[in-house]
Structures are given as C-alpha cells and as structure tokens.
Coordinates of C-alpha atoms and ligand atoms in Angstrom, one line a residue:
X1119 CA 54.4 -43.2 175.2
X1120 CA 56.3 -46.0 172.8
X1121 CA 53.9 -47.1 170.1
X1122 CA 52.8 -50.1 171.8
X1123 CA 52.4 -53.4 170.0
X1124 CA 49.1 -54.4 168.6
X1125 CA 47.7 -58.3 167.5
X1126 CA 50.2 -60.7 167.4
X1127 CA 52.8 -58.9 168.1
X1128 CA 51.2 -58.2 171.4
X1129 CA 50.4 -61.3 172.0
X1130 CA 53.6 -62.7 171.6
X1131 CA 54.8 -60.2 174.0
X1132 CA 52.8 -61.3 176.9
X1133 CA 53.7 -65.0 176.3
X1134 CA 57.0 -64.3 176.7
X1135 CA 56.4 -61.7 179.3
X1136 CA 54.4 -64.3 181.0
X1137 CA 57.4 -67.1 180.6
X1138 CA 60.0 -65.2 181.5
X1139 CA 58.2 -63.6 185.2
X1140 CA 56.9 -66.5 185.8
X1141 CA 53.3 -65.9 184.9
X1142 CA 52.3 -68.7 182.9
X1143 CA 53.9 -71.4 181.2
X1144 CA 53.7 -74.7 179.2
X1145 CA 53.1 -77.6 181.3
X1146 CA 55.5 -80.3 181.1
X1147 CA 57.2 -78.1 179.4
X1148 CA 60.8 -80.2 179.4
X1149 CA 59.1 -82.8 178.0
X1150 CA 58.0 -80.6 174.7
X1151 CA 54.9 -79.5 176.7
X1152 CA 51.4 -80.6 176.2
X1153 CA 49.2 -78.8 174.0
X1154 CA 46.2 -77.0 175.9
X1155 CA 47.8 -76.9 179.4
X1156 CA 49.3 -74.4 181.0
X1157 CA 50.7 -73.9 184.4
X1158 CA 50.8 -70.6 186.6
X1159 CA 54.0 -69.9 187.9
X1160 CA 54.7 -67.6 191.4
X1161 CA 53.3 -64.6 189.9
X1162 CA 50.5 -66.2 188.1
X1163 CA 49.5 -68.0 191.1
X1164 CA 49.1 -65.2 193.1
X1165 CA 47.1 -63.3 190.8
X1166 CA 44.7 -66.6 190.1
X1167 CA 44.4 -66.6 193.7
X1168 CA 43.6 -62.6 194.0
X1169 CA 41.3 -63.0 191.4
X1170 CA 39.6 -66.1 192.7
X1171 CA 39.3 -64.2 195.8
X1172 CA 37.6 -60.9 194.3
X1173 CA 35.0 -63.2 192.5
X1174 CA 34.3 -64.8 195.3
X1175 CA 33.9 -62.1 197.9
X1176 CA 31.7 -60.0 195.6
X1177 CA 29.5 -62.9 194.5
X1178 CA 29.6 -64.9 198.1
X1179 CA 31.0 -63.1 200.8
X1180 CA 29.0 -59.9 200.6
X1181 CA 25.6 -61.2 199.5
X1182 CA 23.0 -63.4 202.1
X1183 CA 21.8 -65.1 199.1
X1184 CA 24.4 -66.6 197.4
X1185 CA 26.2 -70.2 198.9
X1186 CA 29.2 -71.8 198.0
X1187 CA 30.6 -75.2 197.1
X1188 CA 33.7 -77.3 196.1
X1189 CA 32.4 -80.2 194.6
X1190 CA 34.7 -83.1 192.9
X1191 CA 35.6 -83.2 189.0
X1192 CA 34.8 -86.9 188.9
X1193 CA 31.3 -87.5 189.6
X1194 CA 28.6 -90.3 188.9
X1195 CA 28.5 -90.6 185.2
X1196 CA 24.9 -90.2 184.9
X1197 CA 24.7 -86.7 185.5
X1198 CA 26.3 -86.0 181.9
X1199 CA 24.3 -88.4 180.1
X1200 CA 21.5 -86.1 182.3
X1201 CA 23.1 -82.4 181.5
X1202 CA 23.3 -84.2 177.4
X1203 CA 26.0 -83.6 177.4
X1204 CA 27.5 -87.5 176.7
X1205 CA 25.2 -86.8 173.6
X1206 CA 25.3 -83.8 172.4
X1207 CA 28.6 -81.7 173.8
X1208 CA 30.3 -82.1 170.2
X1209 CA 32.3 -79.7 167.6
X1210 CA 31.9 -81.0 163.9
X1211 CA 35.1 -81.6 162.8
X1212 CA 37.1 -82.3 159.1
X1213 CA 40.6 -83.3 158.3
X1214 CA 42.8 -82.4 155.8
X1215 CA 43.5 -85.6 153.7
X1216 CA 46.8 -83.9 151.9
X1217 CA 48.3 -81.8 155.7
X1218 CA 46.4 -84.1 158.5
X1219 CA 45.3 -81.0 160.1
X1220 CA 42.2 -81.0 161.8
X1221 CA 39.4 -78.3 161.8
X1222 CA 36.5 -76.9 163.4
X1223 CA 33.8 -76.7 161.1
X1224 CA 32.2 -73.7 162.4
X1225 CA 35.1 -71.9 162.7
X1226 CA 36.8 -72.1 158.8
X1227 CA 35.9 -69.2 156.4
X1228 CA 35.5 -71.8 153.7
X1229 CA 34.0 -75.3 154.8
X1230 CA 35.5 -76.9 152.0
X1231 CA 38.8 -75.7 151.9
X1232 CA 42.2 -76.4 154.7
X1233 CA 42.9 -73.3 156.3
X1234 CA 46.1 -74.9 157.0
X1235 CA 47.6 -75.7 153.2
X1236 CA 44.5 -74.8 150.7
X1237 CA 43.6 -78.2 149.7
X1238 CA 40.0 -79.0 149.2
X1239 CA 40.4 -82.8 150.0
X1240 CA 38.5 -82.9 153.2
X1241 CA 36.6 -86.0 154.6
X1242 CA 33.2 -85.4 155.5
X1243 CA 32.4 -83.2 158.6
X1244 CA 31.9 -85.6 162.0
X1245 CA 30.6 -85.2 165.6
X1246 CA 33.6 -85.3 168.0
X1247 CA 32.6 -85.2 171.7
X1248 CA 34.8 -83.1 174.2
X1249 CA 33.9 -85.1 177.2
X1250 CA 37.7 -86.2 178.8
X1251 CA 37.3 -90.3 179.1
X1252 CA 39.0 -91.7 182.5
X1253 CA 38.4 -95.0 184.4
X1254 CA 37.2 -95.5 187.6
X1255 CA 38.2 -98.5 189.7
X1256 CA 40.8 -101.3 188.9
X1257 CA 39.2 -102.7 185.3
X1258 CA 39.2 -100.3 182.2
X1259 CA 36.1 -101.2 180.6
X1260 CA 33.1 -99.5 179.8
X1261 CA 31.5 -100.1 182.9
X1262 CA 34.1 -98.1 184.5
X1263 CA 34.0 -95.4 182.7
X1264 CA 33.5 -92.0 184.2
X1265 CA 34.0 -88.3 183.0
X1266 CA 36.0 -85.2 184.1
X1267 CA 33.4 -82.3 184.6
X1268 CA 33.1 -80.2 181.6
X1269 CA 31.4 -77.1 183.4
X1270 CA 31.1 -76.6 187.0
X1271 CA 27.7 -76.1 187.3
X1272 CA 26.4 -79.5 186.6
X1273 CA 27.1 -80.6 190.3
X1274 CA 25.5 -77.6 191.8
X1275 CA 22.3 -78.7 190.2
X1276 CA 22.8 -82.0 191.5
X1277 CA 23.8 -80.4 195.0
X1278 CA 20.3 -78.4 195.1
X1279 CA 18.5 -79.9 197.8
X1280 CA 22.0 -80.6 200.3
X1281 CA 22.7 -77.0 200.1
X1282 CA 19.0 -75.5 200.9
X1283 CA 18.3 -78.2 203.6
X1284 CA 22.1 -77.2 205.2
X1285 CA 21.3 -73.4 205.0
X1286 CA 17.8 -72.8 205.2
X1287 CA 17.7 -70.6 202.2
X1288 CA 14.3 -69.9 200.1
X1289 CA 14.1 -69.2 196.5
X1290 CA 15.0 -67.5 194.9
X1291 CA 18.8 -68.0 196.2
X1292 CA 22.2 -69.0 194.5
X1293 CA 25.1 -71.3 194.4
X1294 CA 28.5 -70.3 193.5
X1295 CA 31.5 -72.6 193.1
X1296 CA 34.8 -72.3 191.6
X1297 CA 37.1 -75.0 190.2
X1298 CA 38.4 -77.1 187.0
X1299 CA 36.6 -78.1 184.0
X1300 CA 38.2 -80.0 181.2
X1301 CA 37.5 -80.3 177.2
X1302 CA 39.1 -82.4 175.0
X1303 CA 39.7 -78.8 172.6
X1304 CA 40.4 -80.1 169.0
X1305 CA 42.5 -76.8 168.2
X1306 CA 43.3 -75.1 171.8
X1307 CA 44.9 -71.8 170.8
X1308 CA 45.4 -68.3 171.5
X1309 CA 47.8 -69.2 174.6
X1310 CA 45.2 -70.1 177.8
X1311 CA 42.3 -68.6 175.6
X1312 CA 41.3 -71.8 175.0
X1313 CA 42.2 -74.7 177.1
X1314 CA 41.9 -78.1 177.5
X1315 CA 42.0 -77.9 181.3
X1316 CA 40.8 -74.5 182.0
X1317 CA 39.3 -73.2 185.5
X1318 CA 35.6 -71.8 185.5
X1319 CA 33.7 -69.5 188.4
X1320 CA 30.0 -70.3 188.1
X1321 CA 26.7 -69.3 189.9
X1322 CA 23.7 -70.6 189.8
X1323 CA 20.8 -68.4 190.5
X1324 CA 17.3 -70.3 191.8
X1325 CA 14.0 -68.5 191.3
X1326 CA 10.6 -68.7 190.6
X1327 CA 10.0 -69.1 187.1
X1328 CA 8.0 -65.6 186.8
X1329 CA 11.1 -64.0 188.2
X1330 CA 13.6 -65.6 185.8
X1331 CA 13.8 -62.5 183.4
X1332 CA 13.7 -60.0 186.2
X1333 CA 17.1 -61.5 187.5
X1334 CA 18.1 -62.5 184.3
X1335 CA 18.6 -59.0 183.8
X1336 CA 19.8 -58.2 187.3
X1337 CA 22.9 -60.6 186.8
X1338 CA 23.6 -58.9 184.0
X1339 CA 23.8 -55.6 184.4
X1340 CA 25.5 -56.9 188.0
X1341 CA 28.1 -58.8 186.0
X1342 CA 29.3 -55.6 184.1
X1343 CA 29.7 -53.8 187.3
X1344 CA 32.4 -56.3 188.0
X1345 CA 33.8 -56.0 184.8
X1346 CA 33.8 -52.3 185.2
X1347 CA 35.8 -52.8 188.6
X1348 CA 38.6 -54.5 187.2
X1349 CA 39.0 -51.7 184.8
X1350 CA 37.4 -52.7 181.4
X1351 CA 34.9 -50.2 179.8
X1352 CA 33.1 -49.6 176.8
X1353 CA 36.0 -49.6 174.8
X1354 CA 36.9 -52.7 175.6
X1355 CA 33.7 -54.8 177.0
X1356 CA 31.0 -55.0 174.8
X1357 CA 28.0 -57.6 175.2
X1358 CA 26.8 -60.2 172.9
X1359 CA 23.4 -61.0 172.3
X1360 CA 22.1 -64.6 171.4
X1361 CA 19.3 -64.9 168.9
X1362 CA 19.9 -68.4 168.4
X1363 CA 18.8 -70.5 172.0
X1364 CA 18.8 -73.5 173.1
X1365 CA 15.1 -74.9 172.7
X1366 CA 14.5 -74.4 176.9
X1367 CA 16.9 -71.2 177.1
X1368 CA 14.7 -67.9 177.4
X1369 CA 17.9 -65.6 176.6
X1370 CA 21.5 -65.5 176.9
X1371 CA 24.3 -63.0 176.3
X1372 CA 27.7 -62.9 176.4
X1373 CA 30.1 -60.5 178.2
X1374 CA 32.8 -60.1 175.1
X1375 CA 36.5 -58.1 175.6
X1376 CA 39.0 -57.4 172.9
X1377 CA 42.0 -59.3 173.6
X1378 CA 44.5 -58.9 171.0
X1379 CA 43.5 -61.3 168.9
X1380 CA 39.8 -59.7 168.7
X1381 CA 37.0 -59.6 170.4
X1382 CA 36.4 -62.9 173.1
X1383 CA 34.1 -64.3 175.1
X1384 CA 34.9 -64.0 179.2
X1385 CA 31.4 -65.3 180.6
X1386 CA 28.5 -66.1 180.0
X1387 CA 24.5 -64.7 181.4
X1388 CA 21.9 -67.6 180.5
X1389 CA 18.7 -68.1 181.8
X1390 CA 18.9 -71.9 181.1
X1391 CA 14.7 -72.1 182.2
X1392 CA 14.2 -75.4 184.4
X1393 CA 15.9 -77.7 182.1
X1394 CA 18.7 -78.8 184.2
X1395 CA 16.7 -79.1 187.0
X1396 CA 13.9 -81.0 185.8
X1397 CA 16.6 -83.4 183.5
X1398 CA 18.6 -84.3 186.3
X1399 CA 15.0 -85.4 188.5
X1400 CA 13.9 -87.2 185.5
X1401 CA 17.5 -89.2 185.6
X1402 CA 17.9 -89.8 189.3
X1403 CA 14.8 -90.3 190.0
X1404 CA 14.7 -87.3 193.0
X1405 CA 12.0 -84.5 192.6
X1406 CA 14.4 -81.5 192.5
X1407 CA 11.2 -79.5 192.6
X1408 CA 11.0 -76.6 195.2
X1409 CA 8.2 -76.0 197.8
X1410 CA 7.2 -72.8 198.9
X1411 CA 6.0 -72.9 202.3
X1412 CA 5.2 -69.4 201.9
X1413 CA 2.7 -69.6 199.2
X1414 CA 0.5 -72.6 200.1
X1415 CA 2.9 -75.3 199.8
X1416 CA 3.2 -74.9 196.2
X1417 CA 5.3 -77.4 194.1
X1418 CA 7.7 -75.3 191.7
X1419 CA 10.7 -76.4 189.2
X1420 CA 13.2 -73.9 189.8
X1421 CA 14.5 -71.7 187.1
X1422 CA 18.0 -71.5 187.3
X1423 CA 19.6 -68.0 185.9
X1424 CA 23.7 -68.7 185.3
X1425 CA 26.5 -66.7 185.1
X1426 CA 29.8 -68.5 183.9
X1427 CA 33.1 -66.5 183.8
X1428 CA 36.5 -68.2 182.8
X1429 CA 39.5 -67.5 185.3
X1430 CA 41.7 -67.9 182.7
X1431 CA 40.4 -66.2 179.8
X1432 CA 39.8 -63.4 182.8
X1433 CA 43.6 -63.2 183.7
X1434 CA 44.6 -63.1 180.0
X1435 CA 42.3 -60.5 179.3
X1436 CA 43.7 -58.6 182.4
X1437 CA 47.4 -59.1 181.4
X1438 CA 46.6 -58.0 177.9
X1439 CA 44.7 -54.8 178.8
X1440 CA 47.6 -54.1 181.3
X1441 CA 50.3 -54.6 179.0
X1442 CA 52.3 -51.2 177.9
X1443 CA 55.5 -50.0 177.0
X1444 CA 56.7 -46.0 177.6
X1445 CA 59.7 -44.1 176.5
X1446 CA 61.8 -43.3 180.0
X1447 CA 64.6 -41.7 181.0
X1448 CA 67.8 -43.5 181.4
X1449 CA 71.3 -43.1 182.7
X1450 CA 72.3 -45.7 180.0
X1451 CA 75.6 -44.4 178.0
X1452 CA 74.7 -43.2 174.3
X1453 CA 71.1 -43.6 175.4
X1454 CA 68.3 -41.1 176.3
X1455 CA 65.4 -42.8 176.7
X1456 CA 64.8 -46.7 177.5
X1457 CA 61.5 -48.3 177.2
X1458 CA 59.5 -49.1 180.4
X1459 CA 57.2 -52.4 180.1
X1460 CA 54.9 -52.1 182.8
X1461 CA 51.6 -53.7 183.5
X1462 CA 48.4 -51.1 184.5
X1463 CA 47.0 -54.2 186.6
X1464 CA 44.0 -53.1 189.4
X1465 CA 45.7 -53.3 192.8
X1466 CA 43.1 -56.1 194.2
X1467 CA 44.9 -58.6 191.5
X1468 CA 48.2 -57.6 190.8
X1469 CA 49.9 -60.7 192.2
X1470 CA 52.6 -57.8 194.2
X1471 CA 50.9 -55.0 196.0
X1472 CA 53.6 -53.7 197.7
X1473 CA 57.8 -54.1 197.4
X1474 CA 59.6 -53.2 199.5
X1475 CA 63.2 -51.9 198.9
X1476 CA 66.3 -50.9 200.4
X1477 CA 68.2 -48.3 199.2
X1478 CA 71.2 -50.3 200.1
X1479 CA 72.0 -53.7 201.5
X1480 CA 73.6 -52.0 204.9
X1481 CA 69.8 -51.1 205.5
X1482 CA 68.7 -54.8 205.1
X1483 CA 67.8 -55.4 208.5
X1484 CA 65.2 -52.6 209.1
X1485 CA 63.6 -52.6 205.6
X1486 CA 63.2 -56.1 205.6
X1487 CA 61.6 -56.1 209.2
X1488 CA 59.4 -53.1 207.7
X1489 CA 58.5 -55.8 205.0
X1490 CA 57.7 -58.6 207.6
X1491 CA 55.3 -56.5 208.5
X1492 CA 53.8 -55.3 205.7
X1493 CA 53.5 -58.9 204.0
X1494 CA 50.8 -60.0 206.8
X1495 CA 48.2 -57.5 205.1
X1496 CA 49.4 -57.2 201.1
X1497 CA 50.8 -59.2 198.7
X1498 CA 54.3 -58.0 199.2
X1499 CA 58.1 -59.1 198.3
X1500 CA 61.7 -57.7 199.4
X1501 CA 64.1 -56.8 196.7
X1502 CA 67.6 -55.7 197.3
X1503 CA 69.9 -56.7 194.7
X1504 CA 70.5 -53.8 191.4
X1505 CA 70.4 -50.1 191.1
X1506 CA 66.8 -48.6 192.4
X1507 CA 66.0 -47.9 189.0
X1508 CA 66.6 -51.6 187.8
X1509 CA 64.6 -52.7 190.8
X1510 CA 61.3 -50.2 189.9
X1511 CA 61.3 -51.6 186.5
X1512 CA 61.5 -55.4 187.7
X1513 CA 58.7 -54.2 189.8
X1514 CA 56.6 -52.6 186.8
X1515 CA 57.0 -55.3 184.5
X1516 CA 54.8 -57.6 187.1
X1517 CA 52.5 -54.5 187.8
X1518 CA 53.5 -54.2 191.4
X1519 CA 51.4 -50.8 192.2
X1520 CA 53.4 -49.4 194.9
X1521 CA 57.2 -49.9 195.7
X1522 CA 58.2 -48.7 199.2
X1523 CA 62.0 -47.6 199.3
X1524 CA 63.3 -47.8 202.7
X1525 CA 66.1 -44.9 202.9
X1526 CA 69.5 -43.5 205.7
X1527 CA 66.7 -41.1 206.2
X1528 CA 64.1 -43.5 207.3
X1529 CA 66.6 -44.1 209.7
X1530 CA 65.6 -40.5 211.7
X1531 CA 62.5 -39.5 210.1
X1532 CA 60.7 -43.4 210.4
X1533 CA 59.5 -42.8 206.9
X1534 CA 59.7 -44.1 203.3
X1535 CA 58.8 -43.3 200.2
X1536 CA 56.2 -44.7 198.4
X1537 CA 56.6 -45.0 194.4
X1538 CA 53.5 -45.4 192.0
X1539 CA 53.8 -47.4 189.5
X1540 CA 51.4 -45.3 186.7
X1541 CA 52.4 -41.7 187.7
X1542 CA 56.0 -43.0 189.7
X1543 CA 55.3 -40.0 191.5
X1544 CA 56.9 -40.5 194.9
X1545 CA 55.5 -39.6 198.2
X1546 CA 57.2 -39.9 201.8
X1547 CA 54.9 -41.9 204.3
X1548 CA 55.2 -41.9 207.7
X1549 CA 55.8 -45.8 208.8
X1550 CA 53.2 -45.2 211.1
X1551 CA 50.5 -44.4 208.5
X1552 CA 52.0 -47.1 206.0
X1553 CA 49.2 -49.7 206.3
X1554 CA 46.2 -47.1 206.2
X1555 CA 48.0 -45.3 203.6
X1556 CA 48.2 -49.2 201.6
X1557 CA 44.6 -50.1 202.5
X1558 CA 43.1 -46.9 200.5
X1559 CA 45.3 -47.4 197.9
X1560 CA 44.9 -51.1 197.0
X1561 CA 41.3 -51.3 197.8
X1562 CA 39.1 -50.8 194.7
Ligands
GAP1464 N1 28.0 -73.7 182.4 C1 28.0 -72.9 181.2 C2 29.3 -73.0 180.4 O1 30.2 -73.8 180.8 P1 30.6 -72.0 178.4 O2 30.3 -70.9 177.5 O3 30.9 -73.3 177.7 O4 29.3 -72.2 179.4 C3 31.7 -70.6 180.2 O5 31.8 -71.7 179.3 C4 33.0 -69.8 180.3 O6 34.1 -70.7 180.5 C5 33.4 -69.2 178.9 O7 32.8 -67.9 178.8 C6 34.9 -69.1 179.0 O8 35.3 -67.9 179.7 C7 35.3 -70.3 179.8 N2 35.7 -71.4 178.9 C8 35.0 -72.2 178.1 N3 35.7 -73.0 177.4 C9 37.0 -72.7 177.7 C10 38.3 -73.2 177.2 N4 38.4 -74.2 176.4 N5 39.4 -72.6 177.7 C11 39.3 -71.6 178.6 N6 38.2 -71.1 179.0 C12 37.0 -71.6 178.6

C-alpha cells in the first residue's frame, strides 16, 4: 500500500479528483465560479442520485410508517417568521478593519484577534441572518419579499394535516422529504462541506409526547445502522452529544465522521418536543393538534422526533473514506510499480456498478450488446479505447466495483470475466448467470 495522503493534502486530492472525473465542480465556474456552489458533474450525479435513492428506500420504501413529500423552496413567508427563524437564524460575525476578512465568532480561537492577518482591530461582533432574500411578484419591496427554505423540514410541519388526511396514518407516523435548502454561509469552506446551496434528507417523526424519548432513541441507534451500511464504523463515526438545548428540545445528538479536515457533522437526531407544531398553529391560526380516535378522542400536540442528514456532506464523507492510492505492478519502461488511485466506494452508490469492456474493438458489437443489456439493471458504461490495464484503472479511480471484460473466448465459451475492483481478482461468469451474479454482488 502507498502511504496515502492525510489532511490537506487529501483533500486537495479529492477536489481535483473530483474536477477532473467529473464528480464535482465550481459552478459558474468560467465565470471565476461562485463561492459556496458547487455542481455535480456525470459521475457525481449518479452517485447523488444512488444515494438519494438508498435513503429513501430504507427510510420510505421499506417502512408502513414513514410518507414522503416534495414540497417547494419558496413558500409563504410566515412560516419562517413561525420556525424563528427570520429572528433568530443568525452567526455573530466581526471584520477585520486592517484585511476586510470576515469571521464567525464562534468559530476563531481568539475572539479578538484576525485569523486571517493577526490584527486585533475588529469591529464589534453583529447578528447576521442566513435567510437567502428573493422577491416574489413583479414589485421588489418589502411586501414582496419571500425566503428560500433554510431546512426542509419546515414544510413538512406545515404539510401535517394534508399528509394524515391523504394516507390515513395514526401517530405516531413520519414524513420524509428530500430536496434544497439554502444559507447565506459567511465563510463556506471545506469544498461542499459547507454550502451555500446544499441539499438536505429529513424526516419528521410524529408521536405522542410520552413516546418522544422511546423513538428518540430508536432513530438513533436506526440512523447508525445506516451509517454502518455505507461502510463507516467506529473508527470513523462517532456521536455527539448536546448538553446545551434549545429551551423546548429534550435531547439531540449528532452523527460526527472524520473527514480529512477532522471530525464533521453528517446529521443530526433531535427531539425538537412540540415546538414547531404548536408555533406554526399559533401563526396560521390552524390547530395542528392530533386526535386520537383510539383513546377517547383525546386532543394531543404532536412531538416531532427529527433526523436531518446532509447529501452533500454524505457524498464527501463517502469520497473521502474511499479515497486510496496502492503500489501496482506496471509494464511502464524503467518502472516497477505505478500507483493505483482507486475509490473503496459501497456498490449501492458508486455512480458505475458495472463496465463493461472489450478486449478489442473487433469485439465491439457483442460486448456492447452484452452492455445494453446489463445497463437496464446497474449503473453501467462501455469502454473500449486504451490498453485493459489503462481502462481498469480509469474504472478504479471512479470506484466502479466490477469491470466485465468481454474476450475471443466469450466468443465459444458465452462468458466473461468479471474483475473486482478491491481484490482485482478475476473470475469467469457465465453470461447466463451475469445479472444474478451482479445482483448479489452490488446489493448491500
Ligand atoms: N432541520 C434541522 C437542520 O436543518 P442542521 O444541523 O442545521 O439542522 C442538518 O442541518 C444537516 O444539514 C447537517 O447535519 C448537515 O449535514 C447539513 N448542512 C447544514 N448546513 C449545511 C451547509 N451549509 N452545507 C452543507 N450541508 C449542510
């Protein structure tokens, strides 16, 4: 194994890993780029999407209990003067009078000294809200103005009583949704770490208030198991405790993972009590209050239980756990070994399950019929063009877990072989048991 690159040397090899295969890059990027937005590229997609999709099916999909919704980003104003957070969503923030930088508070070593050039000629520490300011309708005034959602969850409260009345469900139950949220970041950093536009996966668990603990620590420990699924243990996933809560917040962890940078936050397990609820009845004027037809007809404030993951802060930590780089074998003149950069990604989100490959171009037609095939049940592409060996490593470097090489023996024998990307063992498959043979492999 090569001594593999730690910190920011690490990072800076994923960024450029990322720009160069088309992972992630910056937005507008040929006009200088835009500071806190990043765009996902054909590989990045793919694996956004495949992670979107995992999330989904374990937290939707496969439980009776759990709904879904897409709700919009802009939304009536009033729910985040409501959620407070119009008030109270704020970083306190000081500028350097000598460099012009601008700084978190909470987040300098010395409050009264520029991280940036030393001086210790700051202006006095100020709220700045996060909320992102647009207008809605044809006159930019303050009547007009609305907001672009800061956390998704804020319309599933909202949602509450469409969702029950269109599914029937009873308490305790939970909605899921998945989509942008936007902060105005003063210092975005640590590539998509921290975003300005930044996509969240939230669900909102509904229960009786006597309950709330009980699932409290249900979602947690259930949240882990996912964690654990995608690979990360306790060398590398550790959780946070809270002591400090919000006055109506009965506890709250966080689910932490190193990145290269340090330990980071990925999502968060509140129980958030009935605040939102009972705020956003008290502002529209509609009893969000629950009643159990079970138990007498009895009036209850439901107690909402969240868990709140970031997609993006998810797919760095992924790429960045997956990153490494060994000593291989090459055919390279005055050269012995070469180094292999290859990503250990889970199967279920590598944005390539499967490539397939011909040995040579005269075999195009069958191996890229074979892949025709294939690409209807995996995330699959066709390479032909360089040496094998070039092609496996273009292949590892996007943490494609299987490459299928269709050979002049495949021709008579109606098999391939099927490389792996961790042990690149190679094993021949009849084409006839491909698929099965894919399934187990990919499915976690
Ligand atoms: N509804 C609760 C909520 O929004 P949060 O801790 O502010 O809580 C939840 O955000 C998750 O969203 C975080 O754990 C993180 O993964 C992600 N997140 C928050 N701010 C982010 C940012 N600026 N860029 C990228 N991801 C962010």
């Amino acid at each position: 194994m090569a001594e593999i690159a730690v910190g920011q040397e690490l990072m800076d090899k994923i960024v450029s890993l990322c720009k160069r295969r088309g992972f992630v890059f910056p937005s507008s990027e040929i006009y200088g780029g835009f500071n806190g937005f990043w765009d996902y590229g054909p590989y990045g997609s793919r694996m956004k999407r495949a992670l979107e999709n995992f999330w989904w099916h374990e937290m939707v999909e496969t439980r009776d209990n759990i709904e879904g919704l897409d709700s919009t980003i802009i939304a009536n104003p009033m729910i985040w003067k409501a959620s407070g957070h119009l008030d109270q969503f704020s970083d306190l923030m000081t500028d350097c009078k000598s460099c012009k930088a601008r700084h978190r508070v909470d987040q300098m070593e010395d409050p009264r000294t520029c991280p940036n050039c030393g001086s210790h000629d700051l202006t006095e520490p100020r709220e700045f809200n996060l909320m992102m300011k647009t207008f809605v309708g044809p006159v930019f005034d303050d009547e007009h103005v609305a907001w672009l959602r800061a956390e998704t969850c804020q319309p599933i409260f909202v949602d509450f009583h469409s969702v029950r009345v269109a599914t029937r469900q009873k308490l305790p139950f939970g909605i899921a949704q998945i989509g942008k949220a936007f902060r105005n970041e003063i210092n975005p950093r640590n590539f998509t770490f921290r975003s300005r536009e930044f996509t969240q996966m939230e669900m909102e668990f509904f229960c009786d208030g006597e309950q709330g603990m009980e699932f409290f620590e249900y979602w947690k420990q259930e949240r882990q198991k996912y964690y654990r699924r995608l690979g990360f243990d306790d060398s590398n996933m550790r959780i946070y405790v809270h002591e400090k809560l919000a006055h109506y917040a009965k506890a709250a962890i966080d689910i932490e993972v190193l990145f290269p940078f340090g330990w980071g936050e990925l999502e968060g397990v509140h129980h958030r009590g009935t605040w939102d609820m009972s705020r956003h009845s008290e502002f529209s004027g509609n009893d969000l209050q629950y009643v159990d037809h079970d138990n007498g007809a009895r009036k209850l404030m439901p107690t909402v239980i969240e868990t709140s993951v970031g997609l993006d802060r998810t797919i760095l930590a992924l790429l960045t756990k997956a990153y490494d780089e060994e000593k291989a074998a090459t055919k390279k003149a005055d050269m012995e070994e070469d180094i292999r950069v290859v990503l250990h990604l889970p199967p279920v989100v590598a944005p390539i399950q499967v490539a397939v490959l011909p040995q040579s171009k005269k075999l195009k037609e069958n191996a890229y019929a074979l892949y025709k095939e294939i690409d209807r049940h995996f995330r699959a592409e066709y390479d032909e063009t360089g040496s094998i060996g070039k092609r496996y490593r273009r292949q590892d470097e996007i943490g494609t877990p299987y490459c299928v090489t269709f050979d002049f023996d495949s021709l008579n024998d109606n098999a391939v072989t099927v490389r792996d990307r961790d042990t690149m063992e190679q094993e021949r498959v009849n084409v006839t048991q491909l698929r099965d043979y894919l399934e187990k492999k990919t499915e976690i």
